[in-house]
Coordinates of C-alpha atoms and ligand atoms in Angstrom, one line a residue:
Chain Z
M179 CA -17.2 -44.4 -14.8
R180 CA -16.1 -47.3 -12.6
N181 CA -13.2 -49.7 -12.6
I182 CA -10.8 -47.2 -13.9
D183 CA -7.3 -48.6 -14.2
E184 CA -3.9 -47.0 -14.7
H185 CA -4.5 -46.9 -18.5
T186 CA -8.1 -45.7 -18.6
I187 CA -7.8 -43.1 -15.9
T188 CA -6.3 -40.4 -18.1
A189 CA -9.2 -40.4 -20.6
A190 CA -11.6 -40.5 -17.6
V191 CA -10.1 -37.3 -16.1
L192 CA -10.1 -35.5 -19.4
D193 CA -13.7 -36.5 -20.0
R194 CA -14.6 -35.0 -16.7
M195 CA -13.6 -31.6 -18.0
S196 CA -15.7 -31.8 -21.1
G197 CA -18.1 -29.2 -19.9
C198 CA -15.4 -26.5 -19.4
E199 CA -16.3 -23.6 -21.8
D200 CA -12.9 -21.9 -21.3
A201 CA -11.1 -23.5 -24.3
R202 CA -7.6 -22.4 -23.2
L203 CA -8.1 -23.5 -19.6
K204 CA -9.3 -26.9 -20.9
E205 CA -6.3 -27.2 -23.2
V206 CA -3.8 -26.4 -20.4
M207 CA -5.5 -28.6 -17.8
S208 CA -5.8 -31.5 -20.3
A209 CA -2.2 -31.3 -21.2
L210 CA -1.2 -31.1 -17.6
V211 CA -3.1 -34.2 -16.7
R212 CA -1.7 -36.1 -19.7
H213 CA 1.9 -35.3 -18.9
L214 CA 1.4 -35.8 -15.1
H215 CA -0.1 -39.2 -15.7
D216 CA 2.6 -40.1 -18.3
F217 CA 5.2 -39.2 -15.8
A218 CA 3.7 -41.4 -13.1
R219 CA 3.3 -44.3 -15.5
E220 CA 6.8 -44.0 -17.0
V221 CA 8.5 -44.2 -13.6
K222 CA 5.8 -46.5 -12.1
L223 CA 5.6 -44.1 -9.2
T224 CA 5.3 -46.0 -5.9
E225 CA 2.9 -45.0 -3.1
A226 CA 5.8 -44.0 -0.9
E227 CA 7.2 -41.8 -3.6
W228 CA 3.7 -40.3 -4.2
A229 CA 3.5 -39.5 -0.4
A230 CA 7.0 -38.0 -0.5
G231 CA 5.9 -35.8 -3.4
I232 CA 2.8 -34.6 -1.5
D233 CA 4.9 -33.8 1.5
F234 CA 7.5 -31.9 -0.7
L235 CA 4.8 -29.8 -2.4
T236 CA 3.1 -29.1 0.9
A237 CA 6.4 -28.0 2.6
T238 CA 7.2 -25.8 -0.5
G239 CA 3.9 -24.0 -0.2
Q240 CA 4.3 -23.6 3.5
K241 CA 7.8 -22.1 3.1
C242 CA 6.2 -19.2 1.1
D243 CA 5.4 -15.9 2.8
A244 CA 5.4 -12.3 2.0
Q245 CA 9.3 -12.4 1.7
R246 CA 9.8 -15.9 0.3
Q247 CA 8.5 -17.6 -2.8
E248 CA 9.7 -21.2 -2.7
F249 CA 7.5 -22.3 -5.7
I250 CA 9.2 -19.7 -7.9
L251 CA 12.5 -21.1 -6.7
L252 CA 11.3 -24.6 -7.5
S253 CA 10.2 -23.5 -11.0
D254 CA 13.5 -21.7 -11.5
T255 CA 15.7 -24.7 -10.4
L256 CA 13.7 -27.1 -12.6
G257 CA 14.2 -24.9 -15.6
L258 CA 10.5 -24.2 -16.0
S259 CA 10.9 -20.4 -15.5
M260 CA 13.6 -20.0 -18.1
L261 CA 11.7 -22.3 -20.5
T262 CA 8.6 -20.1 -20.1
V263 CA 10.7 -16.9 -20.6
A264 CA 12.4 -18.3 -23.7
M265 CA 9.2 -19.3 -25.3
N266 CA 7.5 -16.0 -24.8
H267 CA 10.1 -13.6 -26.0
A268 CA 11.1 -13.5 -29.7
K269 CA 14.8 -13.4 -29.8
S270 CA 15.4 -10.6 -32.3
P271 CA 19.1 -10.2 -32.7
Q272 CA 18.9 -6.5 -31.8
A273 CA 16.7 -6.5 -28.7
T274 CA 18.0 -7.3 -25.2
E275 CA 17.2 -10.8 -24.2
A276 CA 14.9 -11.6 -21.2
T277 CA 15.8 -13.9 -18.3
V278 CA 14.1 -15.2 -15.2
F279 CA 12.2 -12.9 -12.9
G280 CA 13.3 -14.7 -9.8
P281 CA 11.7 -14.6 -6.4
F282 CA 13.3 -11.4 -5.0
H283 CA 11.4 -8.6 -6.8
V284 CA 9.4 -6.4 -4.5
A285 CA 6.6 -4.2 -6.0
G286 CA 6.6 -0.6 -4.8
A287 CA 10.3 -0.1 -4.3
P288 CA 11.4 3.5 -3.6
Q289 CA 11.3 5.9 -6.6
L290 CA 14.6 7.7 -6.6
P291 CA 16.1 10.5 -8.7
L292 CA 18.8 9.6 -11.2
G293 CA 22.2 9.4 -9.6
S294 CA 20.9 8.1 -6.3
D295 CA 22.6 5.5 -4.2
I296 CA 20.3 2.5 -4.0
A297 CA 22.4 0.6 -1.4
G298 CA 20.5 2.0 1.6
G299 CA 23.4 0.8 3.7
A300 CA 23.8 -2.6 2.0
V301 CA 27.4 -3.9 2.4
G302 CA 29.6 -4.0 -0.7
E303 CA 32.1 -2.1 -2.8
P304 CA 30.5 0.8 -4.7
L305 CA 29.1 0.1 -8.2
F306 CA 28.4 3.0 -10.6
V307 CA 25.9 2.0 -13.3
E308 CA 25.3 3.9 -16.5
A309 CA 22.7 2.6 -18.9
S310 CA 20.9 3.6 -22.0
V311 CA 17.4 2.4 -22.9
R312 CA 16.6 2.5 -26.6
G313 CA 14.3 1.0 -29.2
R314 CA 15.5 -1.3 -31.9
D315 CA 15.8 1.6 -34.4
G316 CA 18.1 3.3 -31.9
E317 CA 15.5 5.8 -30.7
P318 CA 16.1 6.8 -27.0
I319 CA 13.2 5.9 -24.8
A320 CA 12.5 8.7 -22.4
D321 CA 10.7 8.3 -19.1
A322 CA 10.9 4.5 -19.1
V323 CA 10.2 3.0 -15.7
V324 CA 13.3 1.0 -14.6
D325 CA 13.1 -1.3 -11.6
V326 CA 16.5 -2.3 -10.3
W327 CA 17.2 -4.9 -7.6
E328 CA 20.4 -6.6 -6.4
A329 CA 21.9 -8.6 -3.6
D330 CA 24.5 -7.2 -1.3
A331 CA 28.2 -8.3 -1.0
E332 CA 27.2 -11.1 1.3
G333 CA 24.8 -12.4 -1.3
F334 CA 21.6 -11.4 0.4
Y335 CA 18.6 -9.4 -0.8
D336 CA 17.1 -7.0 1.7
V337 CA 14.0 -9.3 1.9
Q338 CA 16.3 -12.0 3.3
R339 CA 17.4 -9.7 6.1
P340 CA 15.4 -8.8 9.2
G341 CA 13.5 -5.5 9.1
D342 CA 11.8 -4.0 6.0
H343 CA 14.2 -1.2 5.1
P344 CA 14.7 -1.3 1.3
Q345 CA 18.3 -2.0 0.4
G346 CA 19.6 -2.6 -3.1
R347 CA 16.4 -1.8 -4.9
A348 CA 14.8 1.3 -6.5
V349 CA 12.7 2.5 -9.3
F350 CA 14.1 5.1 -11.7
R351 CA 12.8 6.9 -14.8
T352 CA 15.1 7.4 -17.8
N353 CA 15.8 11.0 -18.8
A354 CA 15.0 12.7 -22.1
E355 CA 17.9 10.9 -23.8
G356 CA 16.8 7.5 -22.5
R357 CA 19.7 7.4 -20.0
L358 CA 19.8 6.1 -16.5
W359 CA 22.6 6.2 -13.8
F360 CA 22.8 5.3 -10.2
R361 CA 25.0 3.9 -7.5
G362 CA 24.7 0.5 -5.9
V363 CA 27.0 -2.2 -4.7
A364 CA 29.1 -4.6 -6.8
P365 CA 27.1 -7.8 -7.0
V366 CA 28.7 -11.2 -6.0
A367 CA 27.7 -14.7 -6.8
Y368 CA 25.2 -16.0 -4.3
P369 CA 23.5 -19.3 -3.4
I370 CA 19.8 -19.3 -3.8
P371 CA 18.1 -20.0 -0.4
T372 CA 18.8 -23.6 0.6
D373 CA 17.0 -23.8 4.0
G374 CA 13.8 -25.0 2.4
P375 CA 12.5 -27.9 0.3
V376 CA 14.2 -26.6 -2.9
G377 CA 17.5 -26.7 -1.1
A378 CA 16.9 -30.2 0.0
M379 CA 16.1 -31.2 -3.6
L380 CA 19.3 -29.6 -4.8
R381 CA 21.4 -31.4 -2.2
A382 CA 19.7 -34.7 -2.9
T383 CA 20.4 -34.4 -6.6
R384 CA 23.9 -33.1 -6.0
R385 CA 23.4 -29.7 -7.5
H386 CA 25.0 -26.5 -6.3
P387 CA 22.8 -23.6 -5.5
W388 CA 25.0 -20.8 -6.9
R389 CA 24.0 -18.0 -9.3
P390 CA 26.6 -15.9 -11.0
A391 CA 26.8 -12.3 -9.9
H392 CA 24.1 -10.1 -11.5
V393 CA 21.9 -7.0 -11.2
H394 CA 18.2 -7.4 -12.0
F395 CA 16.4 -4.9 -14.3
M396 CA 12.7 -4.6 -15.3
I397 CA 12.1 -1.9 -17.9
Q398 CA 8.6 -0.7 -18.8
A399 CA 7.7 1.9 -21.4
P400 CA 4.5 2.5 -23.3
G401 CA 4.6 1.0 -26.8
Y402 CA 7.4 -1.4 -25.9
E403 CA 7.5 -4.9 -24.5
T404 CA 8.4 -5.0 -20.9
L405 CA 11.9 -6.3 -20.5
I406 CA 12.7 -8.4 -17.4
T407 CA 16.4 -9.3 -17.4
H408 CA 19.7 -9.3 -15.6
V409 CA 23.1 -8.0 -16.3
F410 CA 25.7 -10.7 -15.3
R411 CA 29.2 -10.1 -14.3
E412 CA 31.8 -11.0 -16.8
G413 CA 34.3 -13.6 -15.5
D414 CA 32.0 -15.0 -12.8
P415 CA 32.8 -18.7 -12.2
Y416 CA 29.1 -19.7 -12.2
L417 CA 28.3 -18.2 -15.6
D418 CA 28.2 -21.8 -17.1
S419 CA 26.3 -23.4 -14.2
D420 CA 23.7 -20.9 -13.0
A421 CA 21.4 -22.8 -10.7
V422 CA 18.4 -21.4 -12.5
F423 CA 19.7 -21.6 -16.1
G424 CA 19.3 -17.9 -16.7
V425 CA 22.6 -16.9 -18.3
R426 CA 22.7 -15.5 -21.9
S427 CA 26.0 -14.3 -23.4
S428 CA 24.4 -11.1 -24.5
L429 CA 23.5 -10.3 -20.9
I430 CA 27.1 -10.5 -19.6
G431 CA 28.3 -7.0 -18.8
N432 CA 31.7 -5.6 -18.1
F433 CA 31.8 -4.7 -14.4
A434 CA 35.1 -2.8 -14.5
A435 CA 37.1 -2.6 -11.3
H436 CA 38.8 0.6 -10.4
A437 CA 41.5 1.6 -7.9
P438 CA 40.6 4.2 -5.3
G439 CA 40.1 7.6 -6.8
R440 CA 37.6 9.8 -8.6
A441 CA 34.3 8.0 -9.3
P442 CA 31.9 8.8 -12.2
D443 CA 29.7 10.8 -9.9
G444 CA 32.6 13.1 -9.0
S445 CA 33.1 11.6 -5.6
L446 CA 36.5 10.6 -4.3
Q447 CA 36.5 6.9 -3.4
D448 CA 39.0 5.8 -0.8
G449 CA 38.5 2.1 -1.6
P450 CA 38.1 0.2 -4.8
F451 CA 34.9 0.7 -6.8
H452 CA 33.3 -0.7 -10.0
T453 CA 31.6 0.7 -13.0
L454 CA 29.1 -0.9 -15.4
D455 CA 27.9 0.5 -18.8
F456 CA 25.1 -1.3 -20.4
A457 CA 22.8 -0.6 -23.3
F458 CA 19.3 -2.0 -23.2
V459 CA 17.3 -2.3 -26.4
L460 CA 13.5 -2.8 -26.1
E461 CA 11.3 -4.6 -28.6
R462 CA 8.4 -2.6 -29.9
Q463 CA 5.1 -4.0 -28.8
A464 CA 3.4 -5.7 -31.6
P465 CA -0.1 -4.3 -32.3
G466 CA -2.5 -6.4 -30.3
N467 CA 0.4 -8.2 -28.5
C468 CA -0.4 -8.6 -24.9
A469 CA 2.2 -7.1 -22.7
A470 CA 1.3 -9.3 -19.7
Q471 CA 4.4 -10.2 -17.7
S472 CA 4.8 -12.6 -14.9
G473 CA 5.1 -11.4 -11.4
Chain B
M64 CA 26.0 -23.7 -20.2
R65 CA 24.8 -20.3 -21.6
N66 CA 22.2 -19.2 -24.1
I67 CA 19.8 -22.0 -23.2
D68 CA 16.6 -21.9 -25.2
E69 CA 13.3 -23.6 -24.9
H70 CA 14.6 -26.6 -26.8
T71 CA 18.0 -27.1 -25.1
I72 CA 16.9 -26.4 -21.5
T73 CA 15.6 -29.9 -20.9
A74 CA 19.0 -31.5 -21.6
A75 CA 20.7 -28.8 -19.5
V76 CA 18.5 -29.5 -16.4
L77 CA 19.0 -33.3 -16.8
D78 CA 22.7 -32.8 -17.2
R79 CA 22.8 -30.8 -13.9
M80 CA 21.7 -33.9 -12.1
S81 CA 24.4 -36.1 -13.6
G82 CA 26.2 -36.3 -10.2
C83 CA 23.2 -37.7 -8.4
E84 CA 24.2 -41.2 -7.0
D85 CA 20.7 -42.2 -6.1
A86 CA 19.7 -43.9 -9.3
R87 CA 16.0 -44.0 -8.5
L88 CA 15.8 -40.3 -7.5
K89 CA 17.6 -39.4 -10.7
E90 CA 15.2 -41.4 -12.7
V91 CA 12.1 -39.9 -11.1
M92 CA 13.4 -36.3 -11.2
S93 CA 14.6 -36.7 -14.8
A94 CA 11.2 -37.9 -15.9
L95 CA 9.5 -35.2 -14.0
V96 CA 11.6 -32.5 -15.7
R97 CA 11.0 -34.0 -19.1
H98 CA 7.2 -34.2 -18.7
L99 CA 7.0 -30.8 -17.1
H100 CA 8.9 -29.2 -19.9
D101 CA 7.0 -31.1 -22.5
F102 CA 3.8 -29.9 -21.0
A103 CA 4.9 -26.2 -21.0
R104 CA 6.1 -26.5 -24.6
E105 CA 3.0 -28.3 -25.8
V106 CA 0.7 -25.6 -24.6
K107 CA 3.2 -22.8 -25.1
L108 CA 2.6 -21.7 -21.5
T109 CA 2.4 -17.9 -21.2
E110 CA 4.1 -15.9 -18.5
A111 CA 0.7 -15.0 -17.0
E112 CA -0.3 -18.7 -16.9
W113 CA 3.0 -19.5 -15.3
A114 CA 2.4 -16.9 -12.6
A115 CA -1.2 -18.2 -12.1
G116 CA 0.3 -21.7 -11.6
I117 CA 2.8 -20.5 -9.1
D118 CA -0.1 -18.7 -7.2
F119 CA -2.3 -21.8 -7.3
L120 CA 0.4 -24.1 -6.0
T121 CA 1.3 -21.6 -3.3
A122 CA -2.3 -21.3 -2.2
T123 CA -2.7 -25.1 -2.2
G124 CA 0.3 -25.5 0.2
Q125 CA -0.9 -22.7 2.4
K126 CA -4.4 -24.3 2.7
C127 CA -2.8 -27.4 4.3
D128 CA -2.7 -27.7 8.0
A129 CA -2.9 -30.5 10.6
Q130 CA -6.6 -31.1 9.5
R131 CA -6.5 -30.3 5.9
Q132 CA -4.4 -31.8 3.1
E133 CA -5.1 -29.8 -0.1
F134 CA -2.3 -31.4 -2.1
I135 CA -3.8 -34.8 -1.6
L136 CA -7.1 -33.4 -2.7
L137 CA -5.4 -32.0 -5.8
S138 CA -3.8 -35.3 -6.6
D139 CA -7.1 -37.1 -6.0
T140 CA -9.1 -34.8 -8.3
L141 CA -6.4 -34.9 -11.1
G142 CA -6.6 -38.7 -11.0
L143 CA -3.0 -39.1 -9.9
S144 CA -3.8 -40.8 -6.6
M145 CA -6.0 -43.5 -8.2
L146 CA -3.4 -44.0 -11.0
T147 CA -0.7 -44.6 -8.3
V148 CA -2.9 -47.0 -6.4
A149 CA -3.9 -48.9 -9.5
M150 CA -0.3 -49.3 -10.6
N151 CA 0.9 -50.5 -7.3
H152 CA -1.7 -53.2 -6.5
A153 CA -1.9 -56.3 -8.6
K154 CA -5.5 -56.9 -9.4
S155 CA -5.8 -60.5 -8.5
P156 CA -9.4 -61.5 -9.1
Q157 CA -9.8 -62.9 -5.6
A158 CA -8.3 -60.1 -3.5
T159 CA -10.2 -56.9 -2.5
E160 CA -9.2 -54.0 -4.6
A161 CA -7.5 -50.9 -3.2
T162 CA -8.7 -47.3 -3.8
V163 CA -7.6 -43.8 -2.8
F164 CA -6.4 -43.1 0.7
G165 CA -8.0 -39.6 0.7
P166 CA -7.1 -36.7 2.9
F167 CA -9.2 -37.5 6.0
H168 CA -7.4 -40.4 7.7
V169 CA -6.1 -39.6 11.1
A170 CA -3.3 -41.7 12.7
G171 CA -4.0 -42.8 16.3
A172 CA -7.7 -43.0 16.2
P173 CA -9.3 -44.6 19.3
Q174 CA -8.8 -48.4 19.6
L175 CA -12.2 -49.8 20.4
P176 CA -13.5 -53.2 21.3
L177 CA -15.5 -55.1 18.7
G178 CA -19.1 -54.1 18.7
S179 CA -18.4 -50.5 19.7
D180 CA -20.3 -47.5 18.3
I181 CA -17.7 -45.3 16.5
A182 CA -20.1 -42.4 15.9
G183 CA -19.1 -40.6 19.0
G184 CA -22.1 -38.4 18.6
A185 CA -21.9 -37.9 14.8
V186 CA -25.3 -37.3 13.3
G187 CA -26.8 -40.0 11.1
E188 CA -29.0 -43.1 11.0
P189 CA -27.3 -46.1 12.6
L190 CA -25.3 -48.4 10.5
F191 CA -24.3 -51.9 11.7
V192 CA -21.3 -53.3 9.9
E193 CA -20.2 -56.9 9.9
A194 CA -17.1 -57.9 8.0
S195 CA -14.7 -60.7 7.5
V196 CA -11.0 -60.5 6.8
R197 CA -9.5 -63.5 5.0
G198 CA -6.6 -64.4 2.9
R199 CA -6.9 -65.5 -0.7
D200 CA -7.1 -69.2 0.3
G201 CA -10.0 -68.4 2.6
E202 CA -8.0 -68.5 5.8
P203 CA -9.4 -66.2 8.4
I204 CA -7.0 -63.5 9.5
A205 CA -7.1 -63.0 13.2
D206 CA -5.9 -59.9 15.0
A207 CA -5.8 -57.8 11.9
V208 CA -5.6 -54.0 12.6
V209 CA -8.6 -52.4 11.0
D210 CA -8.8 -48.6 10.7
V211 CA -12.3 -47.4 9.9
W212 CA -13.2 -43.8 9.1
E213 CA -16.4 -42.2 7.7
A214 CA -18.2 -38.9 7.3
D215 CA -21.4 -38.1 9.2
A216 CA -24.9 -37.7 7.7
E217 CA -24.1 -34.1 6.8
G218 CA -21.1 -35.2 4.8
F219 CA -18.4 -34.0 7.2
Y220 CA -15.5 -35.9 8.8
D221 CA -14.8 -35.0 12.4
V222 CA -11.6 -33.1 11.3
Q223 CA -13.8 -30.8 9.3
R224 CA -15.7 -29.9 12.5
P225 CA -14.5 -27.6 15.3
G226 CA -12.9 -29.4 18.3
D227 CA -10.9 -32.5 18.2
H228 CA -13.3 -35.1 19.6
P229 CA -13.0 -38.2 17.3
Q230 CA -16.3 -39.0 15.5
G231 CA -16.8 -41.7 12.9
R232 CA -13.3 -43.2 13.3
A233 CA -11.8 -46.1 15.2
V234 CA -9.3 -48.9 15.1
F235 CA -10.4 -52.5 15.7
R236 CA -8.8 -55.9 15.8
T237 CA -10.4 -58.8 14.1
N238 CA -11.3 -61.7 16.4
A239 CA -10.0 -65.3 16.1
E240 CA -12.3 -66.0 13.2
G241 CA -11.1 -62.9 11.3
R242 CA -14.4 -61.1 12.0
L243 CA -15.1 -57.6 12.8
W244 CA -18.3 -55.8 13.8
F245 CA -19.2 -52.3 14.9
R246 CA -21.8 -49.6 14.8
G247 CA -21.4 -46.3 12.9
V248 CA -23.7 -44.0 10.9
A249 CA -25.0 -44.6 7.4
P250 CA -22.7 -42.8 5.0
V251 CA -24.0 -40.2 2.5
A252 CA -22.6 -38.7 -0.7
Y253 CA -20.5 -35.7 0.2
P254 CA -18.7 -32.9 -1.7
I255 CA -14.9 -32.8 -1.2
P256 CA -14.0 -29.5 0.4
T257 CA -14.5 -26.7 -2.1
D258 CA -13.4 -23.7 -0.1
G259 CA -9.8 -23.9 -1.3
P260 CA -7.8 -23.8 -4.6
V261 CA -9.0 -27.3 -5.5
G262 CA -12.6 -26.2 -5.3
A263 CA -11.8 -23.2 -7.5
M264 CA -10.2 -25.6 -10.0
L265 CA -13.2 -27.8 -10.1
R266 CA -15.6 -24.8 -10.6
A267 CA -13.4 -23.4 -13.3
T268 CA -13.4 -26.7 -15.2
R269 CA -17.1 -27.3 -14.6
R270 CA -16.6 -30.4 -12.5
H271 CA -18.8 -31.4 -9.5
P272 CA -17.1 -32.1 -6.2
W273 CA -19.2 -35.1 -5.1
R274 CA -18.1 -38.5 -3.9
P275 CA -20.5 -41.4 -3.6
A276 CA -21.3 -42.5 -0.1
H277 CA -18.6 -44.8 1.4
V278 CA -16.8 -46.0 4.5
H279 CA -13.0 -46.1 4.5
F280 CA -11.0 -49.1 5.7
M281 CA -7.3 -49.7 6.1
I282 CA -6.5 -53.3 7.1
Q283 CA -3.0 -54.4 8.2
A284 CA -1.9 -57.9 9.2
P285 CA 1.6 -59.4 9.3
G286 CA 2.4 -61.4 6.1
Y287 CA -0.3 -59.6 4.1
E288 CA -0.3 -56.6 1.9
T289 CA -1.9 -53.6 3.6
L290 CA -5.3 -52.9 2.1
I291 CA -6.5 -49.3 1.8
T292 CA -9.9 -49.2 0.4
H293 CA -13.6 -48.1 0.7
V294 CA -16.9 -49.8 0.6
F295 CA -19.3 -47.7 -1.5
R296 CA -23.0 -47.6 -1.1
E297 CA -24.9 -49.5 -3.8
G298 CA -27.3 -47.2 -5.7
D299 CA -25.5 -44.0 -5.0
P300 CA -26.0 -41.4 -7.8
Y301 CA -22.3 -40.5 -7.9
L302 CA -20.9 -44.0 -8.4
D303 CA -20.2 -43.2 -12.0
S304 CA -18.8 -39.8 -11.5
D305 CA -16.8 -39.9 -8.3
A306 CA -14.8 -36.6 -8.1
V307 CA -11.7 -38.6 -7.3
F308 CA -12.1 -41.6 -9.6
G309 CA -12.1 -44.2 -6.8
V310 CA -15.0 -46.4 -7.5
R311 CA -14.6 -50.1 -8.4
S312 CA -17.5 -52.4 -8.9
S313 CA -16.1 -54.9 -6.5
L314 CA -16.1 -52.3 -3.7
I315 CA -19.8 -51.6 -3.9
G316 CA -21.5 -53.0 -0.9
N317 CA -25.2 -53.6 0.0
F318 CA -26.1 -51.1 2.6
A319 CA -29.5 -52.6 3.5
A320 CA -32.1 -50.3 4.9
H321 CA -34.3 -51.6 7.7
A322 CA -37.5 -50.4 9.3
P323 CA -37.5 -49.6 13.1
G324 CA -37.1 -52.8 15.1
R325 CA -34.4 -55.2 16.4
A326 CA -30.9 -54.4 15.3
P327 CA -28.1 -56.9 14.8
D328 CA -26.6 -55.9 18.2
G329 CA -29.9 -56.8 19.9
S330 CA -30.9 -53.2 20.5
L331 CA -34.3 -52.0 19.7
Q332 CA -34.1 -49.1 17.1
D333 CA -37.0 -46.7 17.1
G334 CA -36.0 -45.2 13.7
P335 CA -34.7 -46.7 10.5
F336 CA -31.3 -48.3 10.5
H337 CA -28.9 -49.9 8.0
T338 CA -26.7 -53.0 7.8
L339 CA -23.6 -53.8 5.8
D340 CA -21.9 -57.1 5.4
F341 CA -18.6 -57.1 3.6
A342 CA -15.9 -59.7 3.0
F343 CA -12.4 -58.4 2.7
V344 CA -9.7 -60.6 1.1
L345 CA -6.1 -59.7 1.6
E346 CA -3.2 -60.5 -0.8
R347 CA -0.3 -62.4 0.8
Q348 CA 2.8 -60.3 0.9
A349 CA 5.2 -61.4 -1.7
P350 CA 8.6 -62.3 -0.2
G351 CA 10.8 -59.3 -0.4
N352 CA 7.9 -57.1 -1.4
C353 CA 7.9 -53.8 0.3
A354 CA 4.8 -53.2 2.3
A355 CA 5.3 -49.4 2.2
Q356 CA 2.0 -47.7 1.9
S357 CA 1.2 -44.1 1.4
G358 CA 0.0 -41.8 4.2
Ligands
CU136 CU1 4.8 -35.8 -20.8
FE137 FE1 19.1 -12.4 -8.2
FE138 FE1 -14.1 -40.3 2.3

């Protein structure tokens, strides 16, 4: 095909994929090309803007390394991550809602016994978490694998710090009653990393980079859909303007503040500490329903 | 805003940019978000597909370096580059048409006197190019800066070879009659680089990576719109299926093949050689028209 113009090029690109036998890949790529072209035509993208886009995407890829995932950050801030999560999880009124995975999960975090302190030296006031993991009919889910990760009181995850000593992350297993308890640090609101292209995009569009304080949970159990979610801190000023659009009312927990004294683990705290109780409810895996989760 | 779902999230993201004072940036980013979300909703993007997309974009960025621009290759193969070029260049019947810039231009190529051999040792049969550069009213354009770049007979640009010795690229200036002549090598069809994510995408969608044989030209002269184009080789089998959708009939030139003998530069060739005559016609720059060009 010769002499393609801005109107005929979309059909030309789609036609070029006509030999693709993977029907789903073809569907996704065709839709991608159509929407990409429609975008460029709608705004009449200039060549300078095209070049700026190439540079932006290149810089975004080059900011990524083992500790940093700038494309997830981009997807999160453009709302694509939350959109994908929302589409793929039925919102049954009983089950705990999912939210964004985020860029800070690390596979293979230390497996710790219930009651452990996950801080690993992270700065922050102590937080004592107690949680239950149940199915929709109230049945306790024993031996569920629970990944927990959180930032410290300065708003940084361990992977944002030098060294590779795990801080604020661990994997637990629920006990026979489907219960889980551990000690960590009280989360604070934090800005997503702004030293890369995504930060530049937020500044250029006059958006703030803040996320309301939260603790991340990923809960996996045979026969149940994997739940990837957060518990947000009630009262946080950023609950209504999360930079990544992840807040759901049902995920706001009561992080109770306590004066110095006896903590839930029996220890005597000489400074203020916090407690959080939260009940997670997992959806049963539909027969034949793929449990594939991102990340 | 809390409890965003897959339908309300688009408005939420657009609303977040409401403070952006750069009207054009806001327009472009808003359209990008709308089309990106529409794409994800239309195909009901799964979380595994989202993750595959993140990995693909990350790998594309990480494939880029000083010699390799994988995002331009992606844009080229998805038709976005040609779409952008087509939208931004009025197709006056007289002026030479533009086509894709491609990922292989190098700024600061050697400035050579007219008549030079640009091969620099590149393999290939000799090609003797003669070209004129004129305005639409036929006026010769003297002293135009003409960037030329081409692949060798094995289909590689110098930047795809080890070392940094320039081969197959140079910058010339037209003489007082707006004429230009030089020696290079006869171009051949070549596959775009397929050892990266874009190659994987082409294989997965059953697309071939070939481009018809061509020589690249970028011509700049004060008062005229910069022309970024190719001259394609008549008869090439890929003229109707260029992997990057860049072919225009008006850009197909006659690369005449000659038996051994006297070449246009007076030299005696003991093997076959080729000649190309081509007339470039530049558009006058509209007053107040921005001459910004990609790359
Ligand atoms: Cu669209
Ligand atoms: Fe987080
Ligand atoms: Fe080329």
